[in-house]
């Protein structure tokens, strides 16, 4: 059930952010946003745990801030699979990663 909640939140964030800041994020449509959120969820479920373990030393050195960079990398990887979502740069990707993380933490929780 948490996966569905996270997918809905991520889809909404994609659509709202693309409307508010069209110069930073382009989303081709609602269906593309849903597929992008699904792909992001799969990447976060399969690949992110491996990257978190591999990056433990740098995460410790940065006092956990590197995890935000990992979230941005997951969004960047998602755009490789979904051509209908385009970020203007890595800064926009990082900002959206923080927004998605905070909203998911608020509405879904840690699990």
PDB file of C-alpha atoms in Angstrom:
ATOM      1  CA  UNK A   1       0.000   0.000   0.000  1.00  0.00           C
ATOM      2  CA  UNK A   2       2.914   2.350   0.711  1.00  0.00           C
ATOM      3  CA  UNK A   3       4.168   1.856  -2.857  1.00  0.00           C
ATOM      4  CA  UNK A   4       0.822   3.074  -4.200  1.00  0.00           C
ATOM      5  CA  UNK A   5       0.851   6.109  -1.890  1.00  0.00           C
ATOM      6  CA  UNK A   6       4.412   6.986  -2.894  1.00  0.00           C
ATOM      7  CA  UNK A   7       3.546   6.588  -6.574  1.00  0.00           C
ATOM      8  CA  UNK A   8       0.548   8.907  -6.257  1.00  0.00           C
ATOM      9  CA  UNK A   9       2.570  11.510  -4.360  1.00  0.00           C
ATOM     10  CA  UNK A  10       5.451  11.344  -6.844  1.00  0.00           C
ATOM     11  CA  UNK A  11       3.086  11.623  -9.812  1.00  0.00           C
ATOM     12  CA  UNK A  12       1.419  14.674  -8.257  1.00  0.00           C
ATOM     13  CA  UNK A  13       4.786  16.277  -7.525  1.00  0.00           C
ATOM     14  CA  UNK A  14       5.946  15.715 -11.109  1.00  0.00           C
ATOM     15  CA  UNK A  15       2.804  17.313 -12.535  1.00  0.00           C
ATOM     16  CA  UNK A  16       2.621  20.232 -10.104  1.00  0.00           C
ATOM     17  CA  UNK A  17       6.345  21.020 -10.292  1.00  0.00           C
ATOM     18  CA  UNK A  18       6.249  20.905 -14.104  1.00  0.00           C
ATOM     19  CA  UNK A  19       3.359  23.385 -14.092  1.00  0.00           C
ATOM     20  CA  UNK A  20       4.949  25.735 -11.571  1.00  0.00           C
ATOM     21  CA  UNK A  21       8.483  25.607 -13.000  1.00  0.00           C
ATOM     22  CA  UNK A  22       8.281  24.667 -16.696  1.00  0.00           C
ATOM     23  CA  UNK A  23      11.860  25.826 -17.282  1.00  0.00           C
ATOM     24  CA  UNK A  24      13.181  23.241 -14.795  1.00  0.00           C
ATOM     25  CA  UNK A  25      11.037  20.182 -15.539  1.00  0.00           C
ATOM     26  CA  UNK A  26       9.161  19.000 -18.601  1.00  0.00           C
ATOM     27  CA  UNK A  27       6.580  16.230 -18.264  1.00  0.00           C
ATOM     28  CA  UNK A  28       4.877  15.147 -21.486  1.00  0.00           C
ATOM     29  CA  UNK A  29       1.589  14.227 -19.797  1.00  0.00           C
ATOM     30  CA  UNK A  30      -0.242  12.488 -16.990  1.00  0.00           C
ATOM     31  CA  UNK A  31       0.539   8.987 -18.245  1.00  0.00           C
ATOM     32  CA  UNK A  32       4.227   9.788 -18.529  1.00  0.00           C
ATOM     33  CA  UNK A  33       4.223  11.122 -14.958  1.00  0.00           C
ATOM     34  CA  UNK A  34       2.579   7.922 -13.683  1.00  0.00           C
ATOM     35  CA  UNK A  35       5.039   5.686 -15.553  1.00  0.00           C
ATOM     36  CA  UNK A  36       7.916   7.860 -14.339  1.00  0.00           C
ATOM     37  CA  UNK A  37       6.746   7.510 -10.738  1.00  0.00           C
ATOM     38  CA  UNK A  38       6.448   3.730 -11.165  1.00  0.00           C
ATOM     39  CA  UNK A  39       9.939   3.467 -12.654  1.00  0.00           C
ATOM     40  CA  UNK A  40      11.323   5.660  -9.870  1.00  0.00           C
ATOM     41  CA  UNK A  41       9.692   3.385  -7.305  1.00  0.00           C
ATOM     42  CA  UNK A  42      11.219   0.299  -8.897  1.00  0.00           C
ATOM     43  CA  UNK A  43      14.654   1.934  -9.062  1.00  0.00           C
ATOM     44  CA  UNK A  44      14.383   3.002  -5.425  1.00  0.00           C
ATOM     45  CA  UNK A  45      13.359  -0.503  -4.441  1.00  0.00           C
ATOM     46  CA  UNK A  46      15.994  -2.405  -6.414  1.00  0.00           C
ATOM     47  CA  UNK A  47      19.016  -0.207  -7.039  1.00  0.00           C
ATOM     48  CA  UNK A  48      19.014   2.381  -4.242  1.00  0.00           C
ATOM     49  CA  UNK A  49      19.728  -0.096  -1.390  1.00  0.00           C
ATOM     50  CA  UNK A  50      22.830  -1.315  -3.232  1.00  0.00           C
ATOM     51  CA  UNK A  51      24.037   2.248  -3.820  1.00  0.00           C
ATOM     52  CA  UNK A  52      23.397   3.172  -0.177  1.00  0.00           C
ATOM     53  CA  UNK A  53      25.568   0.280   1.001  1.00  0.00           C
ATOM     54  CA  UNK A  54      28.331   1.094  -1.484  1.00  0.00           C
ATOM     55  CA  UNK A  55      28.342   4.757  -0.478  1.00  0.00           C
ATOM     56  CA  UNK A  56      28.468   4.279   3.300  1.00  0.00           C
ATOM     57  CA  UNK A  57      31.952   5.869   3.657  1.00  0.00           C
ATOM     58  CA  UNK A  58      31.016   9.063   1.782  1.00  0.00           C
ATOM     59  CA  UNK A  59      27.643   9.163   3.536  1.00  0.00           C
ATOM     60  CA  UNK A  60      29.417   9.097   6.894  1.00  0.00           C
ATOM     61  CA  UNK A  61      31.860  11.807   5.784  1.00  0.00           C
ATOM     62  CA  UNK A  62      29.003  14.069   4.666  1.00  0.00           C
ATOM     63  CA  UNK A  63      26.917  13.298   7.758  1.00  0.00           C
ATOM     64  CA  UNK A  64      24.187  11.720   5.642  1.00  0.00           C
ATOM     65  CA  UNK A  65      23.838  14.509   3.100  1.00  0.00           C
ATOM     66  CA  UNK A  66      25.082  12.247   0.314  1.00  0.00           C
ATOM     67  CA  UNK A  67      21.772  10.390   0.532  1.00  0.00           C
ATOM     68  CA  UNK A  68      20.137  13.465  -1.033  1.00  0.00           C
ATOM     69  CA  UNK A  69      22.564  13.136  -3.937  1.00  0.00           C
ATOM     70  CA  UNK A  70      21.566   9.468  -4.262  1.00  0.00           C
ATOM     71  CA  UNK A  71      17.918  10.523  -4.472  1.00  0.00           C
ATOM     72  CA  UNK A  72      18.857  12.928  -7.262  1.00  0.00           C
ATOM     73  CA  UNK A  73      20.758  10.180  -9.042  1.00  0.00           C
ATOM     74  CA  UNK A  74      17.677   7.960  -8.884  1.00  0.00           C
ATOM     75  CA  UNK A  75      15.647  10.708 -10.562  1.00  0.00           C
ATOM     76  CA  UNK A  76      18.335  11.135 -13.214  1.00  0.00           C
ATOM     77  CA  UNK A  77      18.355   7.394 -13.883  1.00  0.00           C
ATOM     78  CA  UNK A  78      14.582   7.457 -14.181  1.00  0.00           C
ATOM     79  CA  UNK A  79      14.855   9.959 -17.033  1.00  0.00           C
ATOM     80  CA  UNK A  80      17.026   7.478 -18.948  1.00  0.00           C
ATOM     81  CA  UNK A  81      14.054   5.113 -19.106  1.00  0.00           C
ATOM     82  CA  UNK A  82      11.309   7.724 -19.509  1.00  0.00           C
ATOM     83  CA  UNK A  83      12.016  10.099 -22.416  1.00  0.00           C
ATOM     84  CA  UNK A  84       8.912  12.212 -21.657  1.00  0.00           C
ATOM     85  CA  UNK A  85      10.425  13.645 -18.457  1.00  0.00           C
ATOM     86  CA  UNK A  86      13.304  16.097 -18.837  1.00  0.00           C
ATOM     87  CA  UNK A  87      15.112  18.089 -16.153  1.00  0.00           C
ATOM     88  CA  UNK A  88      16.934  21.320 -16.977  1.00  0.00           C
ATOM     89  CA  UNK A  89      19.925  20.325 -14.859  1.00  0.00           C
ATOM     90  CA  UNK A  90      21.136  18.431 -11.841  1.00  0.00           C
ATOM     91  CA  UNK A  91      20.171  21.295  -9.512  1.00  0.00           C
ATOM     92  CA  UNK A  92      16.521  20.979 -10.531  1.00  0.00           C
ATOM     93  CA  UNK A  93      16.808  17.229 -10.093  1.00  0.00           C
ATOM     94  CA  UNK A  94      18.212  17.630  -6.587  1.00  0.00           C
ATOM     95  CA  UNK A  95      15.507  20.122  -5.596  1.00  0.00           C
ATOM     96  CA  UNK A  96      12.772  17.793  -6.818  1.00  0.00           C
ATOM     97  CA  UNK A  97      14.405  14.859  -5.017  1.00  0.00           C
ATOM     98  CA  UNK A  98      14.285  16.803  -1.752  1.00  0.00           C
ATOM     99  CA  UNK A  99      10.647  17.778  -2.319  1.00  0.00           C
ATOM    100  CA  UNK A 100       9.612  14.204  -3.114  1.00  0.00           C
ATOM    101  CA  UNK A 101      11.516  12.855  -0.099  1.00  0.00           C
ATOM    102  CA  UNK A 102       9.973  15.345   2.309  1.00  0.00           C
ATOM    103  CA  UNK A 103       6.426  14.799   1.028  1.00  0.00           C
ATOM    104  CA  UNK A 104       6.790  11.028   1.107  1.00  0.00           C
ATOM    105  CA  UNK A 105       8.113  11.245   4.666  1.00  0.00           C
ATOM    106  CA  UNK A 106       5.203  13.468   5.695  1.00  0.00           C
ATOM    107  CA  UNK A 107       2.407  11.470   4.093  1.00  0.00           C
ATOM    108  CA  UNK A 108       3.698   7.883   4.005  1.00  0.00           C
ATOM    109  CA  UNK A 109       6.285   7.734   6.758  1.00  0.00           C
ATOM    110  CA  UNK A 110       9.611   5.983   6.972  1.00  0.00           C
ATOM    111  CA  UNK A 111       8.365   2.544   5.888  1.00  0.00           C
TER     112      UNK A 111
END
